[in-house]
Amino acid sequence: MRFAIATLGCKVNQYDSAMIESRLGALGMERAEFSEPADVYIVNTCTITDRADTESLRLARRARRLNPHARVIMTGCLAQANPARLDNASMVDAVVGLGRPGDLERAVRGEATERVMVANLRKERAAIELGTVALDGRTRAYLKLQEGCDQFCTFCIVPFARGQSRSVEPRRVIEAIDGLHARGFREVILTGVHLGGYGRDLDPPAVLEDLLEMVAERSPIERVRISSIDPEELSDRAIAIVAGNEKFCPHFHLPLQSGEDATLARMRRRYDTAHFRERVERVVAAMPTAAIGTDLIAGFPGESPFQFEQYFRFVESLPLAYFHVFPYSVRAGTTAAKFGDRVAPAEIKRRAAALRALGERKRTDFAARAAGSILKVLLEERIEGRLCGYSRNYVRVAADGPAELINSEVEVEASFVEGAQVVGQIIRRIIPGCDSLRGGAAVSA
Ligand code: SF4
């Protein structure tokens, strides 16, 4: 049987799709591209914006057109948050909520007795399917160790779509990292929907810092990256663990969302700009070359031109390395959807464009600061004849070298900047367990 899967949304959704793929592959099913004829089409939906809902339904219609006899199965956040909308869609055969791999398999095989299989994840604790997934080739792997969220920021549908926060026990996380190492991965990205909430639901409860210390002590993998953590949850202890252990990449993604306090309050975020600045300065003091990235929403309801000016000046003044910018769009079912004083769409667009332009400047400036330094880079692929990969502090690096170096960590002397990418010479291959000064094989360029 041939199946095709289309995935919308975030890394966590891509992670879930990769898990579905490996499950169905293990059942002997063959993966097809979504544009090809298949017996089963799965749409892993997103519901972060109204537009994501529309796109999810468009993919279902496309699947039906590609093969009128195929089974069209909807899963993911829209299926979880608004199953009725998909249940009413004539081109859909089954709606399967999050955390129900067994039901999804039955639906794929056409053995499901119900059309809609969705539990209330605010009430029920759906177990997290722990698996290790390589989303980018075979060098870096994502490990989802937390799911759901209990924060209810006013613009966000995730707590309704992905349910209550739940975590994977530290012991299983360490085992999974061992498994990744055995499969040859050189970097693991610890990810979750709300990583800062890690461990609160466990018995006995734990905190992310406990897990990070265990990883520091026991992880055989040389590069560990933390995907995203909310500013108020980045503790001095976490900063000290990352700064104090060579394994952790000096890279933090701290979603700010707005650079203006009144807007942060309306978003129900749990910090203000002074706290955010203090966290950023604390990181830079401990790790001067660390990369700090952020998420920014442009045009949140009630954001006056003056407030946006303050917001812009605030982020401009911070030593940030890059931004992910999201133009605000109304998400039905969130608290903010009821807010008045909306910003005009053209103005939202203008503000988002201004933040993106600033973000590009920050990214190029950050890369430029690396010129002349030695970067430790995990080479992932060859692009336009050069080997490319990310440094530990998340700078994109390109260098000439033999293909055998792919999936190796090397030292690169950074020469010049090309856009937001640094170009340099490989000076040494880093052999795990040998520090670059004494050990490791010199590499002829
Ligand atoms: S912390 Fe806020 S923005 Fe993040 S997933 Fe939870 S509710 Fe959404």
mmCIF file of C-alpha atoms in Angstrom, residues 24-285:
data_model
loop_
_atom_site.group_PDB
_atom_site.id
_atom_site.type_symbol
_atom_site.label_atom_id
_atom_site.label_comp_id
_atom_site.label_asym_id
_atom_site.label_seq_id
_atom_site.Cartn_x
_atom_site.Cartn_y
_atom_site.Cartn_z
ATOM 1 C CA LEU A 24 3.839 3.080 8.412
ATOM 2 C CA GLY A 25 7.176 2.180 6.824
ATOM 3 C CA ALA A 26 7.640 -0.423 9.558
ATOM 4 C CA LEU A 27 4.255 -1.859 8.527
ATOM 5 C CA GLY A 28 5.660 -2.374 5.035
ATOM 6 C CA MET A 29 3.856 0.556 3.461
ATOM 7 C CA GLU A 30 5.542 2.554 0.707
ATOM 8 C CA ARG A 31 5.895 6.348 0.892
ATOM 9 C CA ALA A 32 4.738 8.348 -2.143
ATOM 10 C CA GLU A 33 5.058 12.068 -2.800
ATOM 11 C CA PHE A 34 1.885 14.019 -2.093
ATOM 12 C CA SER A 35 1.703 14.921 -5.802
ATOM 13 C CA GLU A 36 1.664 11.257 -6.813
ATOM 14 C CA PRO A 37 -1.164 8.702 -6.856
ATOM 15 C CA ALA A 38 -1.453 6.943 -3.478
ATOM 16 C CA ASP A 39 -3.915 4.677 -1.630
ATOM 17 C CA VAL A 40 -3.889 6.848 1.477
ATOM 18 C CA TYR A 41 -3.289 10.584 1.902
ATOM 19 C CA ILE A 42 -2.547 11.960 5.365
ATOM 20 C CA VAL A 43 -2.676 15.691 6.023
ATOM 21 C CA ASN A 44 -0.895 16.655 9.251
ATOM 22 C CA THR A 45 -2.724 19.902 9.796
ATOM 23 C CA CYS A 46 -1.817 23.176 11.532
ATOM 24 C CA THR A 47 -4.272 25.622 13.062
ATOM 25 C CA ILE A 48 -1.968 28.420 14.219
ATOM 26 C CA THR A 49 -3.816 30.847 11.873
ATOM 27 C CA ASP A 50 -7.102 30.832 9.942
ATOM 28 C CA ARG A 51 -4.996 30.603 6.807
ATOM 29 C CA ALA A 52 -3.451 27.353 8.074
ATOM 30 C CA ASP A 53 -6.963 25.890 8.407
ATOM 31 C CA THR A 54 -7.769 26.859 4.815
ATOM 32 C CA GLU A 55 -4.506 25.355 3.573
ATOM 33 C CA SER A 56 -5.224 22.091 5.445
ATOM 34 C CA LEU A 57 -8.594 21.750 3.699
ATOM 35 C CA ARG A 58 -7.078 22.668 0.330
ATOM 36 C CA LEU A 59 -4.635 19.754 0.688
ATOM 37 C CA ALA A 60 -7.508 17.372 1.459
ATOM 38 C CA ARG A 61 -9.337 18.484 -1.706
ATOM 39 C CA ARG A 62 -6.134 18.014 -3.690
ATOM 40 C CA ALA A 63 -5.724 14.483 -2.373
ATOM 41 C CA ARG A 64 -9.295 13.629 -3.339
ATOM 42 C CA ARG A 65 -8.656 14.926 -6.863
ATOM 43 C CA LEU A 66 -5.394 12.947 -7.146
ATOM 44 C CA ASN A 67 -7.192 9.681 -6.308
ATOM 45 C CA PRO A 68 -10.994 9.713 -5.854
ATOM 46 C CA HIS A 69 -10.792 6.205 -4.296
ATOM 47 C CA ALA A 70 -8.037 6.956 -1.788
ATOM 48 C CA ARG A 71 -8.525 7.294 1.972
ATOM 49 C CA VAL A 72 -8.023 10.938 3.046
ATOM 50 C CA ILE A 73 -7.059 11.194 6.724
ATOM 51 C CA MET A 74 -6.717 14.451 8.647
ATOM 52 C CA THR A 75 -4.566 14.597 11.785
ATOM 53 C CA GLY A 76 -2.561 17.283 13.629
ATOM 54 C CA CYS A 77 -3.666 20.474 15.363
ATOM 55 C CA LEU A 78 -6.760 21.387 13.313
ATOM 56 C CA ALA A 79 -8.030 17.819 13.690
ATOM 57 C CA GLN A 80 -7.449 18.112 17.433
ATOM 58 C CA ALA A 81 -8.771 21.647 17.973
ATOM 59 C CA ASN A 82 -11.739 21.626 15.556
ATOM 60 C CA PRO A 83 -12.638 18.065 14.479
ATOM 61 C CA ALA A 84 -16.183 19.120 13.552
ATOM 62 C CA ARG A 85 -14.903 21.350 10.748
ATOM 63 C CA LEU A 86 -13.093 18.400 9.167
ATOM 64 C CA ASP A 87 -15.928 15.987 9.925
ATOM 65 C CA ASN A 88 -18.188 18.213 7.797
ATOM 66 C CA ALA A 89 -15.783 18.139 4.865
ATOM 67 C CA SER A 90 -17.029 15.684 2.244
ATOM 68 C CA MET A 91 -13.545 14.849 0.887
ATOM 69 C CA VAL A 92 -12.331 13.639 4.292
ATOM 70 C CA ASP A 93 -12.609 9.973 5.384
ATOM 71 C CA ALA A 94 -11.229 10.132 8.920
ATOM 72 C CA VAL A 95 -10.218 12.698 11.544
ATOM 73 C CA VAL A 96 -7.600 11.511 14.035
ATOM 74 C CA GLY A 97 -6.477 13.663 16.960
ATOM 75 C CA LEU A 98 -2.990 13.984 18.429
ATOM 76 C CA GLY A 99 -1.384 11.182 20.373
ATOM 77 C CA ARG A 100 -3.496 8.373 18.803
ATOM 78 C CA PRO A 101 -1.020 6.387 16.666
ATOM 79 C CA GLY A 102 -3.134 3.224 16.938
ATOM 80 C CA ASP A 103 -6.254 4.948 15.614
ATOM 81 C CA LEU A 104 -4.245 6.515 12.819
ATOM 82 C CA GLU A 105 -2.948 3.116 11.755
ATOM 83 C CA ARG A 106 -6.482 1.664 11.784
ATOM 84 C CA ALA A 107 -7.753 4.583 9.733
ATOM 85 C CA VAL A 108 -4.914 4.085 7.226
ATOM 86 C CA ARG A 109 -5.803 0.418 6.880
ATOM 87 C CA GLY A 110 -9.508 1.280 6.568
ATOM 88 C CA GLU A 111 -10.305 -0.648 9.763
ATOM 89 C CA ALA A 112 -11.405 2.294 11.898
ATOM 90 C CA THR A 113 -14.953 1.960 13.205
ATOM 91 C CA GLU A 114 -15.384 5.685 13.814
ATOM 92 C CA ARG A 115 -14.906 8.645 11.475
ATOM 93 C CA VAL A 116 -13.710 11.032 14.211
ATOM 94 C CA MET A 117 -11.206 9.784 16.834
ATOM 95 C CA VAL A 118 -10.240 12.765 18.993
ATOM 96 C CA ALA A 119 -9.826 12.971 22.783
ATOM 97 C CA ASN A 120 -9.951 16.101 24.941
ATOM 98 C CA LEU A 121 -6.254 16.616 25.601
ATOM 99 C CA ARG A 122 -6.964 19.249 28.229
ATOM 100 C CA LYS A 123 -8.504 16.451 30.269
ATOM 101 C CA GLU A 124 -6.724 13.333 29.024
ATOM 102 C CA ARG A 125 -2.980 12.790 29.225
ATOM 103 C CA ALA A 126 -2.013 11.393 25.810
ATOM 104 C CA ALA A 127 1.393 9.743 26.036
ATOM 105 C CA ILE A 128 4.185 11.265 24.006
ATOM 106 C CA GLU A 129 5.482 8.951 21.327
ATOM 107 C CA LEU A 130 9.212 9.214 21.834
ATOM 108 C CA GLY A 131 11.242 8.760 18.732
ATOM 109 C CA THR A 132 14.269 10.323 17.226
ATOM 110 C CA VAL A 133 13.757 12.028 13.948
ATOM 111 C CA ALA A 134 16.214 13.530 11.546
ATOM 112 C CA LEU A 135 14.479 16.350 9.784
ATOM 113 C CA ASP A 136 17.579 17.748 8.089
ATOM 114 C CA GLY A 137 19.528 14.866 6.540
ATOM 115 C CA ARG A 138 21.445 12.561 8.835
ATOM 116 C CA THR A 139 23.554 14.873 10.889
ATOM 117 C CA ARG A 140 21.202 16.653 13.251
ATOM 118 C CA ALA A 141 18.220 15.023 14.928
ATOM 119 C CA TYR A 142 15.257 16.470 16.786
ATOM 120 C CA LEU A 143 14.180 14.856 20.006
ATOM 121 C CA LYS A 144 10.721 15.834 21.249
ATOM 122 C CA LEU A 145 10.724 15.556 25.037
ATOM 123 C CA GLN A 146 7.720 17.699 25.862
ATOM 124 C CA GLU A 147 4.250 18.190 24.377
ATOM 125 C CA GLY A 148 1.312 20.546 24.952
ATOM 126 C CA CYS A 149 1.198 23.828 26.893
ATOM 127 C CA ASP A 150 -0.620 25.302 29.914
ATOM 128 C CA GLN A 151 0.292 28.978 29.383
ATOM 129 C CA PHE A 152 -2.630 30.297 27.303
ATOM 130 C CA CYS A 153 -0.984 33.335 25.719
ATOM 131 C CA THR A 154 -3.908 35.318 24.325
ATOM 132 C CA PHE A 155 -2.877 34.957 20.651
ATOM 133 C CA CYS A 156 -2.161 31.237 20.753
ATOM 134 C CA ILE A 157 -4.350 28.232 19.970
ATOM 135 C CA VAL A 158 -1.697 25.659 20.898
ATOM 136 C CA PRO A 159 -2.953 24.864 24.441
ATOM 137 C CA PHE A 160 -6.336 23.998 22.907
ATOM 138 C CA ALA A 161 -4.794 22.091 19.968
ATOM 139 C CA ARG A 162 -1.988 20.163 21.654
ATOM 140 C CA GLY A 163 -3.470 19.796 25.147
ATOM 141 C CA GLN A 164 -1.952 19.948 28.597
ATOM 142 C CA SER A 165 1.815 19.990 29.056
ATOM 143 C CA ARG A 166 3.362 16.517 29.369
ATOM 144 C CA SER A 167 6.950 15.375 29.465
ATOM 145 C CA VAL A 168 9.105 12.341 28.730
ATOM 146 C CA GLU A 169 10.991 10.975 31.759
ATOM 147 C CA PRO A 170 14.657 12.021 31.848
ATOM 148 C CA ARG A 171 15.821 8.378 31.762
ATOM 149 C CA ARG A 172 14.013 7.771 28.448
ATOM 150 C CA VAL A 173 15.425 11.001 27.007
ATOM 151 C CA ILE A 174 18.970 9.869 27.812
ATOM 152 C CA GLU A 175 18.279 6.449 26.266
ATOM 153 C CA ALA A 176 16.961 8.124 23.127
ATOM 154 C CA ILE A 177 20.103 10.267 22.879
ATOM 155 C CA ASP A 178 22.213 7.112 23.197
ATOM 156 C CA GLY A 179 20.174 5.648 20.342
ATOM 157 C CA LEU A 180 20.857 8.689 18.197
ATOM 158 C CA HIS A 181 24.560 8.474 18.893
ATOM 159 C CA ALA A 182 24.573 4.802 17.939
ATOM 160 C CA ARG A 183 22.976 5.798 14.612
ATOM 161 C CA GLY A 184 25.797 8.256 13.932
ATOM 162 C CA PHE A 185 24.073 11.585 14.685
ATOM 163 C CA ARG A 186 26.458 14.318 15.798
ATOM 164 C CA GLU A 187 23.895 16.858 17.039
ATOM 165 C CA VAL A 188 20.618 16.549 18.936
ATOM 166 C CA ILE A 189 18.092 19.368 19.185
ATOM 167 C CA LEU A 190 16.013 19.131 22.357
ATOM 168 C CA THR A 191 12.546 20.262 21.348
ATOM 169 C CA GLY A 192 9.006 20.562 22.625
ATOM 170 C CA VAL A 193 5.932 22.755 22.353
ATOM 171 C CA HIS A 194 6.727 24.576 25.615
ATOM 172 C CA LEU A 195 10.104 23.298 26.727
ATOM 173 C CA GLY A 196 10.212 25.579 29.752
ATOM 174 C CA GLY A 197 7.307 23.590 31.188
ATOM 175 C CA TYR A 198 9.331 20.384 31.040
ATOM 176 C CA GLY A 199 9.006 17.991 33.957
ATOM 177 C CA ARG A 200 6.278 19.726 35.991
ATOM 178 C CA ASP A 201 3.857 16.884 35.226
ATOM 179 C CA LEU A 202 6.260 14.074 36.081
ATOM 180 C CA ASP A 203 6.185 12.135 39.338
ATOM 181 C CA PRO A 204 8.442 13.144 40.983
ATOM 182 C CA PRO A 205 8.399 16.509 39.228
ATOM 183 C CA ALA A 206 11.567 17.635 37.460
ATOM 184 C CA VAL A 207 12.804 20.795 35.786
ATOM 185 C CA LEU A 208 14.577 21.273 32.473
ATOM 186 C CA GLU A 209 17.830 22.119 34.258
ATOM 187 C CA ASP A 210 17.857 18.672 35.898
ATOM 188 C CA LEU A 211 17.607 17.085 32.486
ATOM 189 C CA LEU A 212 20.263 19.373 31.016
ATOM 190 C CA GLU A 213 22.672 18.363 33.782
ATOM 191 C CA MET A 214 21.969 14.686 33.084
ATOM 192 C CA VAL A 215 22.561 15.289 29.373
ATOM 193 C CA ALA A 216 25.791 17.165 30.157
ATOM 194 C CA GLU A 217 27.030 14.216 32.232
ATOM 195 C CA ARG A 218 25.782 11.313 30.107
ATOM 196 C CA SER A 219 25.182 12.365 26.506
ATOM 197 C CA PRO A 220 27.603 10.679 24.116
ATOM 198 C CA ILE A 221 26.568 13.183 21.458
ATOM 199 C CA GLU A 222 29.003 16.080 21.126
ATOM 200 C CA ARG A 223 26.546 18.806 20.178
ATOM 201 C CA VAL A 224 23.320 19.461 22.085
ATOM 202 C CA ARG A 225 21.112 22.381 21.067
ATOM 203 C CA ILE A 226 18.068 23.660 22.977
ATOM 204 C CA SER A 227 15.317 24.532 20.483
ATOM 205 C CA SER A 228 13.303 27.283 22.199
ATOM 206 C CA ILE A 229 12.682 28.421 25.773
ATOM 207 C CA ASP A 230 10.511 31.270 27.038
ATOM 208 C CA PRO A 231 12.470 34.223 28.487
ATOM 209 C CA GLU A 232 11.087 33.932 32.019
ATOM 210 C CA GLU A 233 12.028 30.247 32.081
ATOM 211 C CA LEU A 234 15.683 30.754 31.130
ATOM 212 C CA SER A 235 17.260 30.512 34.586
ATOM 213 C CA ASP A 236 20.761 31.452 35.718
ATOM 214 C CA ARG A 237 21.262 27.722 36.345
ATOM 215 C CA ALA A 238 20.395 26.842 32.724
ATOM 216 C CA ILE A 239 22.736 29.569 31.455
ATOM 217 C CA ALA A 240 25.516 28.275 33.704
ATOM 218 C CA ILE A 241 24.997 24.661 32.542
ATOM 219 C CA VAL A 242 25.196 25.669 28.885
ATOM 220 C CA ALA A 243 28.169 27.999 29.453
ATOM 221 C CA GLY A 244 29.958 25.419 31.571
ATOM 222 C CA ASN A 245 29.698 22.408 29.286
ATOM 223 C CA GLU A 246 31.364 22.066 25.888
ATOM 224 C CA LYS A 247 28.539 19.791 24.647
ATOM 225 C CA PHE A 248 25.901 22.522 24.733
ATOM 226 C CA CYS A 249 25.766 24.836 21.753
ATOM 227 C CA PRO A 250 25.847 28.522 22.798
ATOM 228 C CA HIS A 251 22.551 29.241 21.050
ATOM 229 C CA PHE A 252 19.283 30.332 22.649
ATOM 230 C CA HIS A 253 15.943 30.931 20.961
ATOM 231 C CA LEU A 254 13.951 33.189 23.287
ATOM 232 C CA PRO A 255 10.487 34.103 21.878
ATOM 233 C CA LEU A 256 9.938 37.770 22.811
ATOM 234 C CA GLN A 257 6.779 38.263 20.701
ATOM 235 C CA SER A 258 6.674 42.041 21.343
ATOM 236 C CA GLY A 259 9.200 44.680 22.445
ATOM 237 C CA GLU A 260 6.614 46.803 24.248
ATOM 238 C CA ASP A 261 5.286 46.181 27.753
ATOM 239 C CA ALA A 262 1.607 47.059 27.334
ATOM 240 C CA THR A 263 1.398 44.725 24.333
ATOM 241 C CA LEU A 264 3.204 41.951 26.252
ATOM 242 C CA ALA A 265 0.600 42.320 28.999
ATOM 243 C CA ARG A 266 -2.265 42.040 26.478
ATOM 244 C CA MET A 267 -0.557 38.922 25.086
ATOM 245 C CA ARG A 268 -0.501 37.519 28.645
ATOM 246 C CA ARG A 269 3.262 36.936 28.346
ATOM 247 C CA ARG A 270 4.955 36.386 31.694
ATOM 248 C CA TYR A 271 7.837 38.928 31.496
ATOM 249 C CA ASP A 272 8.457 42.531 30.480
ATOM 250 C CA THR A 273 11.091 44.140 28.253
ATOM 251 C CA ALA A 274 13.385 44.893 31.210
ATOM 252 C CA HIS A 275 13.419 41.214 32.156
ATOM 253 C CA PHE A 276 14.060 40.161 28.564
ATOM 254 C CA ARG A 277 16.975 42.585 28.264
ATOM 255 C CA GLU A 278 18.400 41.325 31.576
ATOM 256 C CA ARG A 279 18.258 37.692 30.357
ATOM 257 C CA VAL A 280 19.924 38.580 27.068
ATOM 258 C CA GLU A 281 22.700 40.480 28.867
ATOM 259 C CA ARG A 282 23.155 37.578 31.282
ATOM 260 C CA VAL A 283 23.642 35.155 28.364
ATOM 261 C CA VAL A 284 26.076 37.459 26.566
ATOM 262 C CA ALA A 285 28.061 38.013 29.756
#
